[in-house]
Amino acid sequence: MPVKFYATDEKIPLEMHKVRMIQKLNLLPVEERLKKIQEAGNNTFLLQNKDIYLDMLTDSGVNAMSDLQTASMLQADDSYAGSETFNRVKAAVKEVFGTENVLPAHQGRACENILAEAYVKPGMVALMNFHFTTTKAHITRLGGEVIELVQKKGLIPQSDDPFKGDFDLKELKATIKKYGPEKVAFVRVEAGTNLIGGQPVSLENMLAVSDICHDYGIKSILDASLLQDNVYFMKTREPQCKYMTTKEIYHLLASRFDIIYFSARKLGFSRGGIITSVDPKYTNEMMEFIPLYEGFLTYGGMEVRSMEAMAQGLLESLDMEYINQGPEFIEYLVNDLDKYGVPVIKPAGGLGAHLDCQAFVPEMPHNQYPAAAVGAAIYIAGGIRGMERGTVSEQREEDGTERFAELELQRLAVPRRVYTLSQIKYCADRVKWVWDNRNLIGGLEWTLEPKVLRFFFGRMKEIGYWQEELVEKFKQDFGDSL
């Protein structure tokens, strides 16, 4: 139930939890922030946590666990085989998804590796609403190709469409006919489509995709890593889901998709990954890859205390009072930024607030990496670490030419149950300052560019001296304030 405030009409998210443990944060002076981002090669992944005030890089593996999750870790059974911990994980998966066939892996991208090894052959295509970085890398390294079929509405930065992650069903059918079902490794639906702003997919669209797959005899796969956010949006935006329980939605999806996998760093707020299926045919086809790449079938490379936390966290992912906090805090941040005039992806999705950097610095060409430049500016202005989700997060074409992103986004993720509302407002305030001084932001150029997943390891330098000029303007406006 929504809770109204008496003294204001402002929509304020109300936490249905209390904080019982704290961790000290550090906010460096602006001159130090400039030094640190330049030492990190303008790559926020290479910043050290001790030099960050708000770590909004990701919501993966950095969410606060519940008291019951922490307590559950004490009962872990570290037997190599036949572990009771794994039995509890299986029981939780069955409760949440209704599936009994479970393969463990050390995290979500390990699940992607196993799926690719099992089903992708050279010359095959994988169809998806939108790619994720590691998903695409696993498919292309095996000679496959990723084809994105998100509806065009998903690439419009600001709209009022509630489900911008939906598949284009007409294009899906046409693409299957073009390549032939035998050339399609699988169709993957990504809940809470990451690279276009954490935008959800409707239940209606997911079920339609699975029906098309079954009609053509193609494997349907649901990436459920962001499913709890997606279920929140289904419950609040999709009429047919209003009176369904969260468990009913999870079970329905699991009954219709051939395979479901997820990263427990996102779904369940712990660590690890899971592949599950109603039909044992699929888990049997992938089983041999678990001991080859991960570990034995009862731990899959996971540490058993994390597995216990996963089991409890999965059960908590059914509770709307747990899963609503992230989307509601994100919506609050998006609304504040929008009120300030900052170009931000709308409607608010999951994961975090996504700044539209093409609108932020419209004159900057893609090959000067506007999303990364805006991210560096935000760290300098506020000690806030976001993540580039634009051209830097793409990979070059085979001929070495740059593949420009459909959207140049700077993501400000909101880890669940970690930051307070005043910290969210501080973030909005510092981004507003960067927006008001956007004329000072210049581009970046590579000094070290890895061939694969360059956004993790690559280094850049500023073009000119725009970062020093930004620091001087900050000191003029804020004086001695950090």
Short mmCIF file of C-alpha atoms in Angstrom, two decimals:
data_model
loop_
_atom_site.label_atom_id
_atom_site.label_comp_id
_atom_site.label_asym_id
_atom_site.label_seq_id
_atom_site.Cartn_x
_atom_site.Cartn_y
_atom_site.Cartn_z
CA MET A 1 0.00 0.00 0.00
CA PRO A 2 1.32 3.50 -0.81
CA VAL A 3 1.93 5.73 2.21
CA LYS A 4 0.96 9.40 1.86
CA PHE A 5 2.72 12.20 3.72
CA TYR A 6 0.53 14.75 5.49
CA ALA A 7 2.71 17.87 5.16
CA THR A 8 3.66 17.50 1.47
CA ASP A 9 2.21 16.26 -1.79
CA GLU A 10 5.66 15.13 -2.93
CA LYS A 11 5.84 11.42 -3.65
CA ILE A 12 8.49 10.17 -1.22
CA PRO A 13 9.51 6.50 -1.12
CA LEU A 14 9.13 5.05 2.38
CA GLU A 15 11.59 2.34 3.35
CA MET A 16 10.01 -0.75 4.90
CA HIS A 17 13.25 -1.71 6.63
CA LYS A 18 15.67 -0.25 9.14
CA VAL A 19 19.46 0.02 9.02
CA ARG A 20 21.35 -1.90 11.70
CA MET A 21 24.92 -1.76 10.39
CA ILE A 22 26.84 1.13 8.82
CA GLN A 23 30.04 1.51 6.84
CA LYS A 24 32.07 4.72 6.83
CA LEU A 25 32.28 6.68 3.58
CA ASN A 26 34.93 9.12 2.36
CA LEU A 27 34.51 12.28 0.28
CA LEU A 28 37.80 13.56 -1.14
CA PRO A 29 38.45 17.23 -2.00
CA VAL A 30 37.76 18.08 -5.63
CA GLU A 31 41.46 18.40 -6.49
CA GLU A 32 42.01 14.84 -5.24
CA ARG A 33 39.03 13.60 -7.23
CA LEU A 34 40.57 15.04 -10.39
CA LYS A 35 43.84 13.27 -9.65
CA LYS A 36 42.13 9.94 -8.95
CA ILE A 37 39.99 9.87 -12.12
CA GLN A 38 43.04 10.70 -14.24
CA GLU A 39 45.12 8.02 -12.53
CA ALA A 40 42.28 5.59 -13.29
CA GLY A 41 42.45 6.42 -16.99
CA ASN A 42 39.00 8.01 -16.81
CA ASN A 43 37.60 4.52 -16.29
CA THR A 44 35.36 4.40 -13.23
CA PHE A 45 35.97 0.63 -12.97
CA LEU A 46 39.59 1.42 -12.11
CA LEU A 47 38.79 3.79 -9.23
CA GLN A 48 39.42 2.52 -5.71
CA ASN A 49 36.46 2.26 -3.37
CA LYS A 50 38.27 4.31 -0.70
CA ASP A 51 38.25 7.25 -3.13
CA ILE A 52 34.49 7.13 -3.77
CA TYR A 53 31.64 8.74 -1.85
CA LEU A 54 28.64 7.19 -3.62
CA ASP A 55 29.40 3.99 -5.51
CA MET A 56 26.68 3.90 -8.16
CA LEU A 57 28.66 1.77 -10.59
CA THR A 58 26.30 -1.18 -10.32
CA ASP A 59 23.60 -2.86 -8.29
CA SER A 60 25.28 -6.24 -8.83
CA GLY A 61 26.62 -7.88 -5.68
CA VAL A 62 26.65 -4.62 -3.71
CA ASN A 63 23.14 -4.70 -2.28
CA ALA A 64 22.56 -4.88 1.46
CA MET A 65 21.54 -8.34 2.65
CA SER A 66 18.71 -8.87 5.09
CA ASP A 67 19.17 -10.05 8.67
CA LEU A 68 17.78 -13.45 7.70
CA GLN A 69 20.27 -13.75 4.85
CA THR A 70 23.17 -12.98 7.16
CA ALA A 71 21.91 -15.45 9.75
CA SER A 72 21.41 -18.17 7.14
CA MET A 73 25.10 -18.12 6.27
CA LEU A 74 25.93 -19.73 9.63
CA GLN A 75 24.23 -23.01 8.69
CA ALA A 76 26.28 -23.58 5.53
CA ASP A 77 27.27 -27.17 4.74
CA ASP A 78 30.59 -27.14 2.89
CA SER A 79 30.52 -30.78 1.83
CA TYR A 80 31.98 -31.12 -1.65
CA ALA A 81 29.14 -33.39 -2.77
CA GLY A 82 25.67 -34.01 -1.37
CA SER A 83 25.60 -30.65 0.42
CA GLU A 84 22.50 -29.69 2.38
CA THR A 85 23.21 -26.10 1.37
CA PHE A 86 22.61 -27.03 -2.26
CA ASN A 87 19.41 -28.80 -1.28
CA ARG A 88 18.19 -25.59 0.33
CA VAL A 89 19.08 -23.64 -2.84
CA LYS A 90 17.13 -26.16 -4.92
CA ALA A 91 14.16 -25.87 -2.58
CA ALA A 92 14.23 -22.07 -2.87
CA VAL A 93 14.41 -22.24 -6.68
CA LYS A 94 11.45 -24.62 -6.69
CA GLU A 95 9.47 -22.32 -4.40
CA VAL A 96 10.17 -19.24 -6.50
CA PHE A 97 10.11 -20.66 -10.04
CA GLY A 98 8.42 -24.04 -9.61
CA THR A 99 11.36 -25.79 -11.31
CA GLU A 100 13.27 -28.79 -9.98
CA ASN A 101 16.22 -29.02 -12.39
CA VAL A 102 18.98 -26.72 -11.13
CA LEU A 103 22.58 -26.13 -12.22
CA PRO A 104 24.79 -23.83 -10.12
CA ALA A 105 27.48 -21.48 -11.45
CA HIS A 106 29.69 -18.90 -9.81
CA GLN A 107 27.79 -15.96 -11.35
CA GLY A 108 25.50 -14.91 -14.17
CA ARG A 109 28.14 -14.58 -16.88
CA ALA A 110 29.29 -18.11 -16.07
CA CYS A 111 25.74 -19.25 -16.86
CA GLU A 112 26.03 -17.38 -20.17
CA ASN A 113 29.28 -19.16 -20.93
CA ILE A 114 27.65 -22.55 -20.34
CA LEU A 115 24.62 -21.68 -22.47
CA ALA A 116 26.90 -20.51 -25.28
CA GLU A 117 29.12 -23.59 -25.07
CA ALA A 118 26.08 -25.87 -25.19
CA TYR A 119 24.10 -24.20 -27.96
CA VAL A 120 26.13 -21.73 -30.05
CA LYS A 121 27.97 -22.99 -33.11
CA PRO A 122 29.81 -20.95 -35.79
CA GLY A 123 27.37 -19.26 -38.15
CA MET A 124 24.44 -19.38 -35.73
CA VAL A 125 22.50 -16.37 -34.47
CA ALA A 126 21.14 -15.57 -31.02
CA LEU A 127 18.08 -13.33 -31.04
CA MET A 128 17.36 -11.04 -28.12
CA ASN A 129 15.51 -7.86 -27.26
CA PHE A 130 18.87 -6.25 -26.49
CA HIS A 131 22.34 -7.58 -25.82
CA PHE A 132 24.26 -7.46 -22.60
CA THR A 133 28.04 -7.01 -22.81
CA THR A 134 29.17 -10.39 -21.48
CA THR A 135 26.31 -12.27 -23.15
CA LYS A 136 27.38 -10.95 -26.53
CA ALA A 137 31.07 -11.64 -25.88
CA HIS A 138 30.42 -15.32 -25.11
CA ILE A 139 28.33 -15.75 -28.25
CA THR A 140 30.65 -13.95 -30.66
CA ARG A 141 33.80 -15.70 -29.39
CA LEU A 142 32.21 -18.99 -30.48
CA GLY A 143 31.45 -17.71 -33.96
CA GLY A 144 27.85 -16.72 -33.34
CA GLU A 145 26.10 -13.43 -34.02
CA VAL A 146 23.77 -11.41 -31.81
CA ILE A 147 20.72 -9.79 -33.40
CA GLU A 148 18.75 -7.24 -31.36
CA LEU A 149 15.01 -7.04 -31.90
CA VAL A 150 13.78 -4.58 -29.31
CA GLN A 151 10.82 -2.50 -30.44
CA LYS A 152 11.85 0.92 -31.73
CA LYS A 153 10.11 2.54 -28.75
CA GLY A 154 12.89 1.12 -26.56
CA LEU A 155 15.45 3.45 -28.15
CA ILE A 156 13.44 6.63 -27.60
CA PRO A 157 15.11 8.31 -24.59
CA GLN A 158 11.98 9.92 -23.14
CA SER A 159 8.46 8.58 -23.51
CA ASP A 160 5.56 7.43 -21.38
CA ASP A 161 5.66 3.84 -22.62
CA PRO A 162 5.70 1.50 -19.60
CA PHE A 163 7.47 -1.44 -21.32
CA LYS A 164 10.29 -0.20 -23.53
CA GLY A 165 12.12 -3.52 -23.36
CA ASP A 166 9.50 -5.40 -25.40
CA PHE A 167 10.47 -7.57 -28.38
CA ASP A 168 9.32 -6.55 -31.83
CA LEU A 169 7.27 -9.71 -32.43
CA LYS A 170 6.86 -9.10 -36.15
CA GLU A 171 10.63 -8.69 -36.58
CA LEU A 172 11.24 -11.79 -34.45
CA LYS A 173 9.15 -13.94 -36.80
CA ALA A 174 10.71 -12.37 -39.88
CA THR A 175 14.25 -12.93 -38.57
CA ILE A 176 13.56 -16.58 -37.75
CA LYS A 177 12.22 -17.09 -41.28
CA LYS A 178 15.20 -15.26 -42.78
CA TYR A 179 17.84 -17.43 -41.08
CA GLY A 180 15.80 -20.60 -40.61
CA PRO A 181 15.06 -22.11 -37.19
CA GLU A 182 18.05 -24.44 -37.44
CA LYS A 183 20.40 -21.42 -37.51
CA VAL A 184 18.89 -19.83 -34.38
CA ALA A 185 20.84 -20.98 -31.32
CA PHE A 186 18.16 -19.56 -29.01
CA VAL A 187 15.96 -16.57 -28.36
CA ARG A 188 16.89 -14.72 -25.18
CA VAL A 189 14.56 -12.34 -23.37
CA GLU A 190 16.36 -10.02 -20.96
CA ALA A 191 14.09 -8.84 -18.16
CA GLY A 192 14.82 -5.23 -17.19
CA THR A 193 16.81 -4.56 -20.36
CA ASN A 194 20.13 -3.33 -19.01
CA LEU A 195 21.74 -1.32 -21.81
CA ILE A 196 18.66 0.72 -22.73
CA GLY A 197 18.02 2.02 -19.24
CA GLY A 198 16.83 -0.96 -17.19
CA GLN A 199 13.55 -0.91 -19.11
CA PRO A 200 11.08 -3.73 -18.35
CA VAL A 201 9.39 -6.23 -20.64
CA SER A 202 5.66 -6.87 -20.28
CA LEU A 203 4.35 -10.28 -19.26
CA GLU A 204 2.22 -10.29 -22.41
CA ASN A 205 5.29 -9.76 -24.60
CA MET A 206 7.38 -12.39 -22.79
CA LEU A 207 4.67 -15.00 -23.21
CA ALA A 208 4.22 -14.09 -26.88
CA VAL A 209 7.97 -14.55 -27.47
CA SER A 210 7.93 -17.97 -25.82
CA ASP A 211 4.91 -18.98 -27.96
CA ILE A 212 6.73 -17.97 -31.16
CA CYS A 213 9.76 -20.00 -30.08
CA HIS A 214 7.65 -23.06 -29.44
CA ASP A 215 5.90 -22.68 -32.79
CA TYR A 216 9.26 -22.71 -34.60
CA GLY A 217 10.95 -25.30 -32.36
CA ILE A 218 13.53 -22.83 -31.03
CA LYS A 219 14.86 -22.73 -27.46
CA SER A 220 13.49 -19.85 -25.40
CA ILE A 221 15.70 -18.45 -22.64
CA LEU A 222 14.83 -15.89 -19.98
CA ASP A 223 17.63 -13.90 -18.36
CA ALA A 224 15.98 -13.36 -14.98
CA SER A 225 18.81 -11.41 -13.35
CA LEU A 226 16.66 -8.27 -13.19
CA LEU A 227 13.36 -10.10 -12.94
CA GLN A 228 12.40 -8.79 -9.51
CA ASP A 229 12.47 -5.20 -10.80
CA ASN A 230 10.61 -6.34 -13.91
CA VAL A 231 7.95 -8.07 -11.80
CA TYR A 232 7.51 -4.86 -9.79
CA PHE A 233 6.80 -2.99 -13.05
CA MET A 234 4.46 -5.74 -14.24
CA LYS A 235 2.52 -5.50 -10.98
CA THR A 236 2.30 -1.69 -11.08
CA ARG A 237 2.02 -1.02 -14.84
CA GLU A 238 0.34 -4.06 -16.45
CA PRO A 239 -3.39 -4.53 -15.73
CA GLN A 240 -3.37 -8.32 -16.06
CA CYS A 241 -0.67 -8.59 -13.38
CA LYS A 242 -2.32 -6.34 -10.79
CA TYR A 243 -4.07 -9.17 -8.99
CA MET A 244 -1.46 -11.86 -9.65
CA THR A 245 0.96 -12.68 -6.85
CA THR A 246 4.67 -12.34 -7.53
CA LYS A 247 4.99 -16.12 -7.24
CA GLU A 248 2.28 -16.66 -9.83
CA ILE A 249 4.20 -14.47 -12.27
CA TYR A 250 7.50 -16.27 -11.61
CA HIS A 251 5.86 -19.70 -11.99
CA LEU A 252 4.03 -18.75 -15.18
CA LEU A 253 7.22 -17.53 -16.82
CA ALA A 254 9.16 -20.63 -15.76
CA SER A 255 6.43 -22.87 -17.19
CA ARG A 256 6.63 -21.17 -20.58
CA PHE A 257 10.37 -20.64 -21.08
CA ASP A 258 12.62 -23.61 -21.82
CA ILE A 259 15.50 -22.27 -19.73
CA ILE A 260 15.84 -19.58 -17.07
CA TYR A 261 19.15 -18.31 -15.76
CA PHE A 262 20.11 -15.48 -13.45
CA SER A 263 22.86 -13.76 -11.54
CA ALA A 264 22.15 -13.92 -7.82
CA ARG A 265 24.24 -10.77 -7.47
CA LYS A 266 21.06 -9.09 -8.71
CA LEU A 267 18.19 -11.54 -8.13
CA GLY A 268 18.34 -12.33 -4.43
CA PHE A 269 21.09 -9.88 -3.38
CA SER A 270 23.84 -12.43 -2.76
CA ARG A 271 26.42 -14.07 -5.06
CA GLY A 272 26.44 -16.85 -7.63
CA GLY A 273 24.32 -17.90 -10.57
CA ILE A 274 21.70 -20.50 -11.43
CA ILE A 275 20.41 -22.22 -14.58
CA THR A 276 17.04 -23.90 -14.15
CA SER A 277 14.41 -25.58 -16.29
CA VAL A 278 11.12 -27.42 -16.00
CA ASP A 279 12.37 -30.01 -18.52
CA PRO A 280 15.46 -31.98 -17.39
CA LYS A 281 16.42 -32.35 -21.06
CA TYR A 282 18.03 -28.92 -21.04
CA THR A 283 19.90 -29.17 -17.76
CA ASN A 284 21.14 -32.61 -18.81
CA GLU A 285 22.52 -31.09 -22.02
CA MET A 286 24.46 -28.49 -20.02
CA MET A 287 25.41 -30.59 -17.00
CA GLU A 288 28.84 -31.69 -18.24
CA PHE A 289 29.99 -28.08 -18.53
CA ILE A 290 29.50 -27.37 -14.79
CA PRO A 291 32.38 -29.53 -13.47
CA LEU A 292 34.45 -28.53 -16.51
CA TYR A 293 34.20 -24.77 -15.98
CA GLU A 294 32.69 -24.18 -12.54
CA GLY A 295 32.88 -26.92 -9.92
CA PHE A 296 30.89 -29.93 -8.81
CA LEU A 297 27.14 -30.01 -9.43
CA THR A 298 26.31 -29.11 -5.84
CA TYR A 299 28.27 -25.88 -5.64
CA GLY A 300 29.25 -24.75 -9.14
CA GLY A 301 32.12 -22.56 -8.02
CA MET A 302 30.08 -20.79 -5.34
CA GLU A 303 31.13 -20.43 -1.72
CA VAL A 304 28.54 -22.19 0.44
CA ARG A 305 27.77 -19.23 2.72
CA SER A 306 26.84 -17.23 -0.37
CA MET A 307 24.62 -20.11 -1.45
CA GLU A 308 22.73 -19.97 1.84
CA ALA A 309 22.28 -16.22 1.40
CA MET A 310 21.08 -16.86 -2.15
CA ALA A 311 18.42 -19.33 -0.98
CA GLN A 312 17.02 -16.87 1.54
CA GLY A 313 17.32 -13.94 -0.87
CA LEU A 314 15.38 -15.78 -3.55
CA LEU A 315 12.49 -16.29 -1.14
CA GLU A 316 12.61 -12.58 -0.27
CA SER A 317 12.43 -11.69 -3.97
CA LEU A 318 8.73 -12.66 -3.78
CA ASP A 319 8.03 -9.92 -1.22
CA MET A 320 6.83 -6.67 -2.82
CA GLU A 321 7.96 -4.70 0.24
CA TYR A 322 11.51 -5.85 -0.47
CA ILE A 323 11.50 -5.53 -4.25
CA ASN A 324 9.80 -2.11 -4.41
CA GLN A 325 12.55 -0.14 -2.68
CA GLY A 326 14.92 -0.14 -5.65
CA PRO A 327 12.46 0.98 -8.35
CA GLU A 328 10.91 3.59 -6.05
CA PHE A 329 14.27 5.15 -5.10
CA ILE A 330 15.27 5.14 -8.76
CA GLU A 331 12.03 6.84 -9.74
CA TYR A 332 12.63 9.49 -7.07
CA LEU A 333 16.12 10.18 -8.45
CA VAL A 334 14.86 10.26 -12.05
CA ASN A 335 12.07 12.68 -11.10
CA ASP A 336 14.51 15.00 -9.32
CA LEU A 337 16.86 15.01 -12.33
CA ASP A 338 13.98 15.58 -14.73
CA LYS A 339 12.74 18.46 -12.56
CA TYR A 340 16.22 20.01 -12.84
CA GLY A 341 16.10 19.72 -16.64
CA VAL A 342 18.74 16.99 -16.82
CA PRO A 343 18.16 14.67 -19.82
CA VAL A 344 17.41 11.28 -18.30
CA ILE A 345 15.81 8.10 -19.64
CA LYS A 346 12.08 8.03 -18.93
CA PRO A 347 10.05 6.39 -17.64
CA ALA A 348 12.25 5.33 -14.75
CA GLY A 349 13.32 1.70 -15.07
CA GLY A 350 15.26 -0.65 -12.85
CA LEU A 351 19.00 -0.67 -12.06
CA GLY A 352 19.36 3.09 -11.70
CA ALA A 353 18.93 6.48 -13.32
CA HIS A 354 20.32 6.63 -16.85
CA LEU A 355 21.56 9.98 -18.16
CA ASP A 356 21.06 10.58 -21.89
CA CYS A 357 24.57 11.77 -22.73
CA GLN A 358 23.81 12.43 -26.39
CA ALA A 359 21.50 15.16 -25.13
CA PHE A 360 23.93 16.11 -22.33
CA VAL A 361 26.78 16.96 -24.74
CA PRO A 362 25.09 16.95 -28.16
CA GLU A 363 28.06 18.34 -30.09
CA MET A 364 30.45 15.63 -28.93
CA PRO A 365 31.03 12.88 -31.52
CA HIS A 366 30.63 9.22 -30.56
CA ASN A 367 34.37 8.60 -31.00
CA GLN A 368 35.12 11.01 -28.15
CA TYR A 369 32.91 8.86 -25.88
CA PRO A 370 30.35 11.26 -24.41
CA ALA A 371 28.94 8.85 -21.81
CA ALA A 372 32.39 8.17 -20.38
CA ALA A 373 33.21 11.89 -20.38
CA VAL A 374 30.02 12.73 -18.48
CA GLY A 375 30.82 9.95 -16.00
CA ALA A 376 34.28 11.39 -15.35
CA ALA A 377 32.75 14.85 -14.83
CA ILE A 378 30.24 13.48 -12.30
CA TYR A 379 33.02 11.81 -10.30
CA ILE A 380 35.00 15.06 -10.26
CA ALA A 381 31.92 17.02 -9.17
CA GLY A 382 30.69 14.73 -6.43
CA GLY A 383 32.86 11.67 -5.82
CA ILE A 384 30.06 9.66 -7.44
CA ARG A 385 31.01 6.61 -9.48
CA GLY A 386 28.63 5.67 -12.29
CA MET A 387 29.05 3.32 -15.23
CA GLU A 388 29.42 4.06 -18.94
CA ARG A 389 26.74 2.28 -20.94
CA GLY A 390 27.44 3.67 -24.40
CA THR A 391 30.01 3.24 -27.16
CA VAL A 392 32.81 2.28 -24.75
CA SER A 393 30.65 -0.65 -23.65
CA GLU A 394 30.36 -1.86 -27.25
CA GLN A 395 33.05 -3.86 -29.02
CA ARG A 396 34.64 -2.92 -32.30
CA GLU A 397 33.58 -4.56 -35.57
CA GLU A 398 35.82 -7.26 -37.03
CA ASP A 399 37.40 -4.72 -39.40
CA GLY A 400 38.38 -2.52 -36.45
CA THR A 401 35.83 0.21 -37.03
CA GLU A 402 33.98 1.58 -34.03
CA ARG A 403 30.47 0.31 -33.36
CA PHE A 404 28.58 3.32 -32.09
CA ALA A 405 26.00 2.64 -29.40
CA GLU A 406 22.29 3.17 -30.03
CA LEU A 407 22.18 5.16 -26.77
CA GLU A 408 25.00 6.95 -24.96
CA LEU A 409 24.08 6.40 -21.33
CA GLN A 410 25.76 7.11 -18.02
CA ARG A 411 24.16 4.81 -15.47
CA LEU A 412 23.82 5.84 -11.84
CA ALA A 413 22.87 2.55 -10.26
CA VAL A 414 21.03 2.48 -6.95
CA PRO A 415 22.22 -0.45 -4.80
CA ARG A 416 19.30 -1.77 -2.82
CA ARG A 417 18.91 -0.76 0.82
CA VAL A 418 22.34 0.91 0.82
CA TYR A 419 21.91 4.68 0.37
CA THR A 420 19.62 7.08 2.18
CA LEU A 421 17.27 9.56 0.58
CA SER A 422 19.60 12.46 1.46
CA GLN A 423 22.39 10.73 -0.47
CA ILE A 424 20.07 10.26 -3.44
CA LYS A 425 19.29 13.98 -3.31
CA TYR A 426 23.02 14.81 -3.09
CA CYS A 427 23.54 12.77 -6.26
CA ALA A 428 20.79 14.67 -8.07
CA ASP A 429 22.26 17.99 -6.90
CA ARG A 430 25.78 17.24 -8.17
CA VAL A 431 24.48 15.95 -11.51
CA LYS A 432 22.47 19.17 -11.80
CA TRP A 433 25.70 21.17 -11.32
CA VAL A 434 27.44 19.13 -14.04
CA TRP A 435 24.46 19.71 -16.35
CA ASP A 436 24.60 23.46 -15.72
CA ASN A 437 28.33 23.40 -16.59
CA ARG A 438 28.11 20.94 -19.47
CA ASN A 439 29.74 23.44 -21.83
CA LEU A 440 33.04 22.67 -20.06
CA ILE A 441 32.91 18.91 -20.73
CA GLY A 442 35.27 17.69 -23.45
CA GLY A 443 35.96 14.33 -24.98
CA LEU A 444 38.25 11.39 -24.24
CA GLU A 445 40.66 9.31 -26.31
CA TRP A 446 42.12 5.86 -25.79
CA THR A 447 45.57 5.32 -24.30
CA LEU A 448 45.04 1.57 -23.68
CA GLU A 449 42.25 -0.30 -25.49
CA PRO A 450 41.76 -4.03 -24.83
CA LYS A 451 40.17 -6.05 -27.63
CA VAL A 452 37.50 -7.68 -25.46
CA LEU A 453 35.32 -6.04 -22.78
CA ARG A 454 37.39 -2.87 -23.01
CA PHE A 455 35.10 -0.97 -20.64
CA PHE A 456 36.43 -3.09 -17.76
CA PHE A 457 40.16 -2.51 -18.33
CA GLY A 458 40.69 0.28 -20.85
CA ARG A 459 42.26 3.65 -20.13
CA MET A 460 41.63 7.08 -21.64
CA LYS A 461 42.86 10.63 -21.30
CA GLU A 462 41.06 13.93 -21.62
CA ILE A 463 41.29 15.80 -24.90
CA GLY A 464 42.66 19.20 -23.90
CA TYR A 465 42.39 20.43 -20.30
CA TRP A 466 38.64 20.48 -19.73
CA GLN A 467 38.81 18.56 -16.45
CA GLU A 468 41.09 21.13 -14.85
CA GLU A 469 38.71 23.86 -16.02
CA LEU A 470 35.81 21.95 -14.47
CA VAL A 471 37.63 21.82 -11.13
CA GLU A 472 38.26 25.58 -11.21
CA LYS A 473 34.56 26.23 -11.87
CA PHE A 474 33.62 23.89 -9.01
CA LYS A 475 35.87 25.83 -6.62
CA GLN A 476 34.31 29.10 -7.74
CA ASP A 477 30.80 27.80 -7.05
CA PHE A 478 31.42 25.76 -3.88
CA GLY A 479 34.42 27.44 -2.26
CA ASP A 480 35.84 25.21 0.49
CA SER A 481 32.87 22.84 0.39
CA LEU A 482 33.60 19.31 -0.79
#
